[in-house]
Tab-separated table of C-alpha atoms in Angstrom:
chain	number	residue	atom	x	y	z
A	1	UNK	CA	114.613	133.804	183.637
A	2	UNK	CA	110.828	133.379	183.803
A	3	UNK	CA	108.785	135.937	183.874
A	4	UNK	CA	106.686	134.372	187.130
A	5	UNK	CA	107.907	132.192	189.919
A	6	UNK	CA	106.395	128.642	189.818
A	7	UNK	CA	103.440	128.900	191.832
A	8	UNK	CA	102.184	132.206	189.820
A	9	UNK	CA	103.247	130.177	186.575
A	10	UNK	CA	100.933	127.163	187.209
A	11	UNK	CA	98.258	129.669	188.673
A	12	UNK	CA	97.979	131.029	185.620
A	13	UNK	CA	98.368	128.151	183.392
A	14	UNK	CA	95.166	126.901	185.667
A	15	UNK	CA	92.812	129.751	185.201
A	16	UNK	CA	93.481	129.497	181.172
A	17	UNK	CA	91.848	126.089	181.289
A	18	UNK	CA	88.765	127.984	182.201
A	19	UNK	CA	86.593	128.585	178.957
A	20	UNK	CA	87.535	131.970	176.843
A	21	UNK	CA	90.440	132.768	179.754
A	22	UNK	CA	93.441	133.810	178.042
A	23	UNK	CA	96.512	134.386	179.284
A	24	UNK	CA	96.133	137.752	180.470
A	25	UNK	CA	93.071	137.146	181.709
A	26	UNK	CA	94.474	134.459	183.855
A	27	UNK	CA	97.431	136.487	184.968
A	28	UNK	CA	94.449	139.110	186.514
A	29	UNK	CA	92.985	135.994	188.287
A	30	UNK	CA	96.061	134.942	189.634
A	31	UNK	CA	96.515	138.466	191.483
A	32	UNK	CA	93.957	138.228	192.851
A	33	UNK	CA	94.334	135.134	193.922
A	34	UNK	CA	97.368	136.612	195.503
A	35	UNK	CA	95.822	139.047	197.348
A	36	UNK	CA	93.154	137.080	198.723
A	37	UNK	CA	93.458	136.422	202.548
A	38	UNK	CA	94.532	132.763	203.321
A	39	UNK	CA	91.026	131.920	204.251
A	40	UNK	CA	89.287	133.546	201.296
A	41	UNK	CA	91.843	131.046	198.960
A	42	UNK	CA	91.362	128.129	201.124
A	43	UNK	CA	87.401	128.680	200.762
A	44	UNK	CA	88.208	129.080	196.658
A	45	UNK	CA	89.814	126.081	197.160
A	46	UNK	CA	87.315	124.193	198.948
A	47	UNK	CA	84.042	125.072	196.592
A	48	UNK	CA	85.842	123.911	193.532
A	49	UNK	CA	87.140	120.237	195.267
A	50	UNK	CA	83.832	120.475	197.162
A	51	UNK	CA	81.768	120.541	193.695
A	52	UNK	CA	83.782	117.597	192.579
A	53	UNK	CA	83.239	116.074	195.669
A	54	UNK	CA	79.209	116.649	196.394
A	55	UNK	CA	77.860	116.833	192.865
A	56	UNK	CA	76.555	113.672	191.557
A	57	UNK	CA	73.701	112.981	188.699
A	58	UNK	CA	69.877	112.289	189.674
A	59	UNK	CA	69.144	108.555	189.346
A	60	UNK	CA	65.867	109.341	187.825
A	61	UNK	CA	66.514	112.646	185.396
A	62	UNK	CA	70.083	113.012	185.218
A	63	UNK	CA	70.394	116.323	185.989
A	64	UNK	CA	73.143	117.929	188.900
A	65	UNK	CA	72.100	116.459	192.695
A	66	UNK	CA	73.681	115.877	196.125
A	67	UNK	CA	71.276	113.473	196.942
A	68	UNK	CA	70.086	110.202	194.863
A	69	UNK	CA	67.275	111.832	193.490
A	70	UNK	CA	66.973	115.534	192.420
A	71	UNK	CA	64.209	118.347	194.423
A	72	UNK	CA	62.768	118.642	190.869
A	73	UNK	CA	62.198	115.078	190.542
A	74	UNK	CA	61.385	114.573	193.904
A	75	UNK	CA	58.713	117.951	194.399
A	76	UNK	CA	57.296	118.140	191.184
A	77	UNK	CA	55.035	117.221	187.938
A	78	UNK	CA	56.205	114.390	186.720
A	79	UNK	CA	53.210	114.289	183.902
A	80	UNK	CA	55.381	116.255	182.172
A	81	UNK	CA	59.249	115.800	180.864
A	82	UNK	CA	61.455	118.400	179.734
A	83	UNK	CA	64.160	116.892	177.754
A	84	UNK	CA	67.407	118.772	177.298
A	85	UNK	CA	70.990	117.752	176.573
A	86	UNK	CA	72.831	119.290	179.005
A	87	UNK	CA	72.491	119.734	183.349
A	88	UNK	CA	73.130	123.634	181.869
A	89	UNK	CA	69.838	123.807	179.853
A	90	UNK	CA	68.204	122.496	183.282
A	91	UNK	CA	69.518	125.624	185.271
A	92	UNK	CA	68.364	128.368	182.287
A	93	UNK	CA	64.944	126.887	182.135
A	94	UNK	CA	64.591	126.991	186.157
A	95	UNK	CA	65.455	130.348	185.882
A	96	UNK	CA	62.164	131.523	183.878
A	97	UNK	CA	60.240	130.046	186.980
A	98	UNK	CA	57.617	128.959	184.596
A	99	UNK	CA	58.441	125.454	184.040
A	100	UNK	CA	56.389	123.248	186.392
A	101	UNK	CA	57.562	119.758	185.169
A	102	UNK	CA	60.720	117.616	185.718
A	103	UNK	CA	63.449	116.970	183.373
A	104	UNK	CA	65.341	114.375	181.740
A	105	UNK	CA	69.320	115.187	180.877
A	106	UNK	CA	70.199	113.196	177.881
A	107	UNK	CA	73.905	114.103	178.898
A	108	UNK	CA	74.764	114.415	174.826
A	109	UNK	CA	72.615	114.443	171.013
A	110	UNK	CA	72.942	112.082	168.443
A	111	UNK	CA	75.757	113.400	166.644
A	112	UNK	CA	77.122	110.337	164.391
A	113	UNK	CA	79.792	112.507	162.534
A	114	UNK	CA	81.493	112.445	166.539
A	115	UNK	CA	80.465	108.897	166.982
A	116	UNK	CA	77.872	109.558	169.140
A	117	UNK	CA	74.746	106.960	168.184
A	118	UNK	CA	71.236	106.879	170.321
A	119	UNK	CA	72.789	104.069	172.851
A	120	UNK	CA	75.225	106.876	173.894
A	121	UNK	CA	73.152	109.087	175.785
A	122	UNK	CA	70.212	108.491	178.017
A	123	UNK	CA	67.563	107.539	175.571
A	124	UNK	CA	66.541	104.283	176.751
A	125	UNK	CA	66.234	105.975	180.384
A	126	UNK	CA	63.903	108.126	178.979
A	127	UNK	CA	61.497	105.665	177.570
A	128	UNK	CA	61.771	103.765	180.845
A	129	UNK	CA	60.442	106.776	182.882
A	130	UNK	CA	57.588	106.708	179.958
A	131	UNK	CA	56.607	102.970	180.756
A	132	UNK	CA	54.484	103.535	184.030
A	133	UNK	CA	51.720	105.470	181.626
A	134	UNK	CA	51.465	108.791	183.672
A	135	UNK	CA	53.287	111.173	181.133
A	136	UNK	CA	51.194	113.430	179.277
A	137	UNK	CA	53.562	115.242	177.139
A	138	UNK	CA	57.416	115.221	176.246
A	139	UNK	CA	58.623	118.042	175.410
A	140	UNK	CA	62.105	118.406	173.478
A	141	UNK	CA	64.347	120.942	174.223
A	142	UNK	CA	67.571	120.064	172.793
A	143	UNK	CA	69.321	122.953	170.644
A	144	UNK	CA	67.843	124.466	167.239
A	145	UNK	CA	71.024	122.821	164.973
A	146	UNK	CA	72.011	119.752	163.311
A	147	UNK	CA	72.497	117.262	165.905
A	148	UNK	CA	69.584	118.729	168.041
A	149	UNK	CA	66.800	118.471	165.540
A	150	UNK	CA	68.015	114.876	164.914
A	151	UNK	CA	67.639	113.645	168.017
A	152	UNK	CA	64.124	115.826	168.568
A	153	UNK	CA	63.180	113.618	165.463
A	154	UNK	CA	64.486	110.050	166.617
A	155	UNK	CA	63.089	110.597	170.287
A	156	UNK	CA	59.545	111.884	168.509
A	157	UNK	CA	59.581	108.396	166.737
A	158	UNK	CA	60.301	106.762	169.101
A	159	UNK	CA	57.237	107.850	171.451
A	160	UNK	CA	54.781	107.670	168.733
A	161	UNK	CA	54.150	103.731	169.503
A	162	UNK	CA	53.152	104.709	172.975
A	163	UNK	CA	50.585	107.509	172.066
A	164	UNK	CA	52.121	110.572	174.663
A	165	UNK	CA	52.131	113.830	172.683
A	166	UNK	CA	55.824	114.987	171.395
A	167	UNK	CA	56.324	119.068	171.882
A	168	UNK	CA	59.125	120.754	170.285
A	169	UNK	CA	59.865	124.510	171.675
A	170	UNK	CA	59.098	127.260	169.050
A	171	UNK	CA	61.641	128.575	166.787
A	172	UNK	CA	61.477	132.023	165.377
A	173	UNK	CA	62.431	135.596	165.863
A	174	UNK	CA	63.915	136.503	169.508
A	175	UNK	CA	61.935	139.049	170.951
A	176	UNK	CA	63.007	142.626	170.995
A	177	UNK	CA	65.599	141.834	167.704
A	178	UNK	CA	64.560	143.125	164.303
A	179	UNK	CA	63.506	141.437	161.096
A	180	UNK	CA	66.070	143.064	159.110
A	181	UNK	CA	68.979	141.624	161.669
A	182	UNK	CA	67.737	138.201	162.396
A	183	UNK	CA	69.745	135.429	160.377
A	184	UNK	CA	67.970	133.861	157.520
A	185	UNK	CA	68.044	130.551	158.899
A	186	UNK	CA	65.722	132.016	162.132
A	187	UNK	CA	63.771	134.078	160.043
A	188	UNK	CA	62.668	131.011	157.881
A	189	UNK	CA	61.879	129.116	160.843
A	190	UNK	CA	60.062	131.978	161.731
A	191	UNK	CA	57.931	131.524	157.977
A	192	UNK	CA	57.764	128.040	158.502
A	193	UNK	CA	55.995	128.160	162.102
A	194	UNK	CA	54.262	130.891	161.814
A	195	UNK	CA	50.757	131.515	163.792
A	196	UNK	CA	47.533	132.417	163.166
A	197	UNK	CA	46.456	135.979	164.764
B	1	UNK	CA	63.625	125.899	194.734
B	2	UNK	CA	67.267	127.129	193.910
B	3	UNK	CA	68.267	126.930	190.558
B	4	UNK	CA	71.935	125.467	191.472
B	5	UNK	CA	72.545	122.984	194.261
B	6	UNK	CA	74.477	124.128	197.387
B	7	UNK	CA	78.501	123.176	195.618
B	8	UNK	CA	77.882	124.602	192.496
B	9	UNK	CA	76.104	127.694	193.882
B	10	UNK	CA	79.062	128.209	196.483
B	11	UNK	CA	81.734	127.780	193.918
B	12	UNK	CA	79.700	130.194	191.417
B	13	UNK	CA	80.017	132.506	194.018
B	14	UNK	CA	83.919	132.337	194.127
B	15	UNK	CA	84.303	132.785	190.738
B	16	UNK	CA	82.340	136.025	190.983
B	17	UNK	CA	84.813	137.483	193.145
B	18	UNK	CA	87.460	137.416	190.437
B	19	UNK	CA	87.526	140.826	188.142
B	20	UNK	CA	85.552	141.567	185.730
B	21	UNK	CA	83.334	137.892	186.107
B	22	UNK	CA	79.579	137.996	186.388
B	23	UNK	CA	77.218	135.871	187.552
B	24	UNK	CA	76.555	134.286	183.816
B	25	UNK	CA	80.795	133.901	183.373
B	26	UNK	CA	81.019	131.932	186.828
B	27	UNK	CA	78.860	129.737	185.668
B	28	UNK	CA	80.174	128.697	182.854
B	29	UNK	CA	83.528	128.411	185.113
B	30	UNK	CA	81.835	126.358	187.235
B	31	UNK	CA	80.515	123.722	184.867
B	32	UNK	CA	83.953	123.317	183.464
B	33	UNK	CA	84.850	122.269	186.909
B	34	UNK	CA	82.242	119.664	187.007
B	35	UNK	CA	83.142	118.390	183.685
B	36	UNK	CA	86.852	117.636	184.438
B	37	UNK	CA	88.011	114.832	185.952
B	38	UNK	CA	88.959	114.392	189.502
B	39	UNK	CA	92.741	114.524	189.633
B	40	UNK	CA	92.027	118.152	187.533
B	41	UNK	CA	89.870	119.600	190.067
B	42	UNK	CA	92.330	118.961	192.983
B	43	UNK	CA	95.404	120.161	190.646
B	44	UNK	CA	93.526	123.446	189.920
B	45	UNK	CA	92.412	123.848	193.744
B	46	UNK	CA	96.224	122.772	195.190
B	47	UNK	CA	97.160	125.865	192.345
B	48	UNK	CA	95.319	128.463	194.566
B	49	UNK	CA	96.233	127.221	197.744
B	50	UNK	CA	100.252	127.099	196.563
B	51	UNK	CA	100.198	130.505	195.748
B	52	UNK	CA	99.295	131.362	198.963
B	53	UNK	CA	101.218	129.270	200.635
B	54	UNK	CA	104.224	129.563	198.720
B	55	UNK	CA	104.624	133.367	197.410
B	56	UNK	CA	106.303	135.491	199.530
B	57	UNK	CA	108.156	138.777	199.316
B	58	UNK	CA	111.549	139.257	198.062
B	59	UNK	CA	113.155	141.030	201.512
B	60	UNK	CA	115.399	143.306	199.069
B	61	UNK	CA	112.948	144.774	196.271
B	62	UNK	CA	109.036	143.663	197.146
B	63	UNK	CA	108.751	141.080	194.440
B	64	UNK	CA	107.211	138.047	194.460
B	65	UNK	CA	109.544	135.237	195.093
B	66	UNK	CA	109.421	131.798	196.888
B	67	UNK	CA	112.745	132.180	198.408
B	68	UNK	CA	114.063	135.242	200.885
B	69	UNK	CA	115.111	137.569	197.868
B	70	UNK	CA	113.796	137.094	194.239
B	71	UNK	CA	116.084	135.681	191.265
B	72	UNK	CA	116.454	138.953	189.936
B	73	UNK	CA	117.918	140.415	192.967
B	74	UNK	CA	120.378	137.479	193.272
B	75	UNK	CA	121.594	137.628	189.868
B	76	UNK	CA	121.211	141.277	187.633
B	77	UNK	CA	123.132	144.573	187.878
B	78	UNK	CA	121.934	146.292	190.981
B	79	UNK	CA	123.409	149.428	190.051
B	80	UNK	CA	120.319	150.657	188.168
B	81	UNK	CA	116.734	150.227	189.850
B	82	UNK	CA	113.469	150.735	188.003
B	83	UNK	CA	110.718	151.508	191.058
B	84	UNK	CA	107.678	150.179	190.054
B	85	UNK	CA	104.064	150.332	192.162
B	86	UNK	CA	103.270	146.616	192.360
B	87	UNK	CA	104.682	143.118	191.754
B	88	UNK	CA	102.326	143.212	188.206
B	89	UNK	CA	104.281	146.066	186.661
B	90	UNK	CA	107.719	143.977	187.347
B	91	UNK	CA	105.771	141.047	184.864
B	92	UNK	CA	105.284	143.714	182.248
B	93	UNK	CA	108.565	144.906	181.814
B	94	UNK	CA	110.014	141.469	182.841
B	95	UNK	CA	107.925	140.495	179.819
B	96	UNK	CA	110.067	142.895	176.994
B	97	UNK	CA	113.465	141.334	178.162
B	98	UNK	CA	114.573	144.739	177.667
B	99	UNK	CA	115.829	145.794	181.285
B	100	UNK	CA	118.576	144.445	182.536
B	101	UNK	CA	118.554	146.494	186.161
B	102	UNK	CA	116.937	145.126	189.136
B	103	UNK	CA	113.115	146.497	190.830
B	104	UNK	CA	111.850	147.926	193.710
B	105	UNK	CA	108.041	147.537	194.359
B	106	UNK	CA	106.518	150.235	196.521
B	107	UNK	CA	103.602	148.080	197.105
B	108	UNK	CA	101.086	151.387	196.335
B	109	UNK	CA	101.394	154.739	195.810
B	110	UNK	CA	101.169	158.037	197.957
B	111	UNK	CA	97.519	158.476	197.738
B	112	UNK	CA	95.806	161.009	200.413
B	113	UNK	CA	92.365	161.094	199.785
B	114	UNK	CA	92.908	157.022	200.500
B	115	UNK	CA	95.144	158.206	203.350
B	116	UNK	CA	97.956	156.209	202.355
B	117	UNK	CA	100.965	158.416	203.123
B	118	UNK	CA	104.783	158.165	201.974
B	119	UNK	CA	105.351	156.223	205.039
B	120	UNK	CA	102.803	153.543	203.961
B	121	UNK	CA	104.662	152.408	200.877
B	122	UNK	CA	107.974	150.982	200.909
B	123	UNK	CA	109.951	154.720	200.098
B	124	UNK	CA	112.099	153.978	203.613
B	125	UNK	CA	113.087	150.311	202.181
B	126	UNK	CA	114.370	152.473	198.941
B	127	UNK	CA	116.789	155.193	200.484
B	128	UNK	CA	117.787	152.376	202.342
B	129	UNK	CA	119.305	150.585	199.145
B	130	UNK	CA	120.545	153.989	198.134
B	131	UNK	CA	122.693	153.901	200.935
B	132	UNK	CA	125.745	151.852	199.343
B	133	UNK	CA	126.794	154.252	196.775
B	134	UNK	CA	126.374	151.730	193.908
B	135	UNK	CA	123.501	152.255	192.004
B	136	UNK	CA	123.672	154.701	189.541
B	137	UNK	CA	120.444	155.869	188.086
B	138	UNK	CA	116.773	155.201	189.227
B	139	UNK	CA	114.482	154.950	186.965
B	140	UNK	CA	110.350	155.724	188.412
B	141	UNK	CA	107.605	153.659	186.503
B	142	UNK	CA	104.477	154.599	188.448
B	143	UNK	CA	101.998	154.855	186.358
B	144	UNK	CA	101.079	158.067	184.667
B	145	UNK	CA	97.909	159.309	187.142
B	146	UNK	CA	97.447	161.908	189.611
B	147	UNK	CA	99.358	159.513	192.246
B	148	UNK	CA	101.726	158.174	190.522
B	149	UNK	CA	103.236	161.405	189.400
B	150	UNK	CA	102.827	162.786	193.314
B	151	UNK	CA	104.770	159.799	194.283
B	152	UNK	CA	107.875	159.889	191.418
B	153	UNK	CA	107.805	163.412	192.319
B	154	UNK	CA	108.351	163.039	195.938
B	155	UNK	CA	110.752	160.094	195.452
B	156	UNK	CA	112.762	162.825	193.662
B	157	UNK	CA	113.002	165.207	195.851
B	158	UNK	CA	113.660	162.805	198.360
B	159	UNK	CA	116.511	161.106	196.361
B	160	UNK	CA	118.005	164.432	194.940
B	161	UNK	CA	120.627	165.251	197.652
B	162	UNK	CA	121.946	161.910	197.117
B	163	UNK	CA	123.324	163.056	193.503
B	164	UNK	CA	121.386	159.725	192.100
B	165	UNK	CA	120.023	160.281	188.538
B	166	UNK	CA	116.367	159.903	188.831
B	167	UNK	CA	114.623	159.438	185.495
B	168	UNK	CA	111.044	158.844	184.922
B	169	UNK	CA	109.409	156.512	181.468
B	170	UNK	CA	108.545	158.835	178.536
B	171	UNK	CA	104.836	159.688	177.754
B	172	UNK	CA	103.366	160.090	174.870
B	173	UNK	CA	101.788	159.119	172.232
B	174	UNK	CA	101.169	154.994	171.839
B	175	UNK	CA	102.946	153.790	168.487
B	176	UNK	CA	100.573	152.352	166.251
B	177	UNK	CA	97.984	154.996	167.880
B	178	UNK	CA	96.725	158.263	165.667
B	179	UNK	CA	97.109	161.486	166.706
B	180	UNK	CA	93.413	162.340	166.189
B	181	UNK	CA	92.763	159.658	168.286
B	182	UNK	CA	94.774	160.298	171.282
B	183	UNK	CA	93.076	161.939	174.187
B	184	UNK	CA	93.910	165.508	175.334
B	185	UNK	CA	95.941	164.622	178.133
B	186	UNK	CA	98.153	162.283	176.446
B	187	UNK	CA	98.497	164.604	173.604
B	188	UNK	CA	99.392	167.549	175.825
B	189	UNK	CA	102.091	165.696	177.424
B	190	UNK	CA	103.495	164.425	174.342
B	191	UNK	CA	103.919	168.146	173.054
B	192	UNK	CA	105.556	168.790	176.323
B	193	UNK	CA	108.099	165.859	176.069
B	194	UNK	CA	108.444	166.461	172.504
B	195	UNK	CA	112.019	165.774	171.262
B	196	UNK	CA	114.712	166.790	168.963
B	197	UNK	CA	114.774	164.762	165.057
């Protein structure tokens, strides 16, 4: 006999699809699920069709929209690109409110050992945007690890032809960690771009 | 500006009502959403709805079930009942293929401060099934708290002139577990239910 009737069964096999849910975890979702009023499920329901549904990619950055265009793209700076690799990385910079350019979403890095070459994320969109001459900087903001820093380095080349300043963020110690706990790889970054005082 | 459009902000919002899920583990929920394909989104969403729409109570023990009594009602010895506070606790011990009896799921226990008196749990449904002379022993499995004790306690009393065996599960102390690590509690009872070698 199984332990849950078929609904609860492919409830739970659901919620394990979800990113570090296990199956206990999943069994604690499906309760709740369970005890949910039949409105509160049907509005689960509905946001999780409704994202598949609404959410499309901005024609001109590629990040998450509703519209054609994105309200970065459409509001703000666009003298100055943020490149990241992921509609994720948009959302954490947003949240530091600093940030008063747009983006551009490669949707991927180089990453040849996976098959993924330059042609296979949205490279040549970027150096389209770059073609009306009214960028001032491009700055990279893909991850600090292999496949990041190569495509930093092939976008970098790139640009150089076209004379618009290539910005990489800063690497080096987090704030608020210690010296004596921050990985070696970090802490020679830190060596390596260190600043005058 | 919002940081997430109107979809994905709604459905980060109802994966925050699921336990123990913050705002930065909804998110990450939420973007596996986006990234799966169509025909995914609308099994995972038809998954929550089903369980509502298909889980009902078993009429004779409180289960879950999709038909009018559960599959362990219809087909195991009756004649020993384990009473157990909600449909989870029947998965546990469903899950050690251990008891062979059937369940009866008080759906809560006698709780006053909450104000949820012995008439608000299913106690009446239980004398009821006492009623046929069959069952031979019933077994309490609320858990070990201040309520669940009150409530094996009164079920009990309530059961005693009946001449039904009423046990209760052992406490004690977790195997694998070290005595200096036990808590007080636990340690008292053990000492308490300690046993003959």
């Amino acid at each position: 006999m199984e332990i849950f009737i078929e609904p609860i069964g492919r409830l739970i096999n659901e919620f394990s699809k979800l990113p570090g849910v296990g199956k206990k975890t999943a069994q604690r979702y499906a309760y709740k699920i369970i005890d949910m009023s039949e409105a509160d499920a049907r509005a689960f329901a509905d946001a999780v069709i409704g994202v598949k549904r609404k959410v499309k990619y901005c024609k001109v950055c590629g990040n998450f929209t509703e519209e054609e265009t994105c309200a970065v793209c459409r509001t703000r700076d666009n003298s100055v690109i943020c490149v990241v690799k992921e509609p994720k990385d948009v959302a954490a910079i947003e949240k530091l409110h600093e940030f008063k350019g747009v983006y551009h979403v490669l949707h991927g890095v180089i990453d040849p050992l996976a098959g993924i070459g330059p042609n296979d994320i949205r490279i040549r969109e970027l150096l389209a945007r770059l073609q009306t001459g009214k960028v001032k900087e491009v700055i990279v903001a893909t991850n600090p690890d292999v496949s990041g820093d190569a495509t930093a380095m092939y976008i970098a080349k790139l640009i150089k032809p076209l004379d618009i300043p290539v910005t990489r963020l800063a690497h080096g110690i987090p704030i608020g960690s210690e010296i004596e706990y921050t990985d070696d790889v970090t802490l020679s970054r830190a060596f390596v771009e260190r600043n005058r005082i």
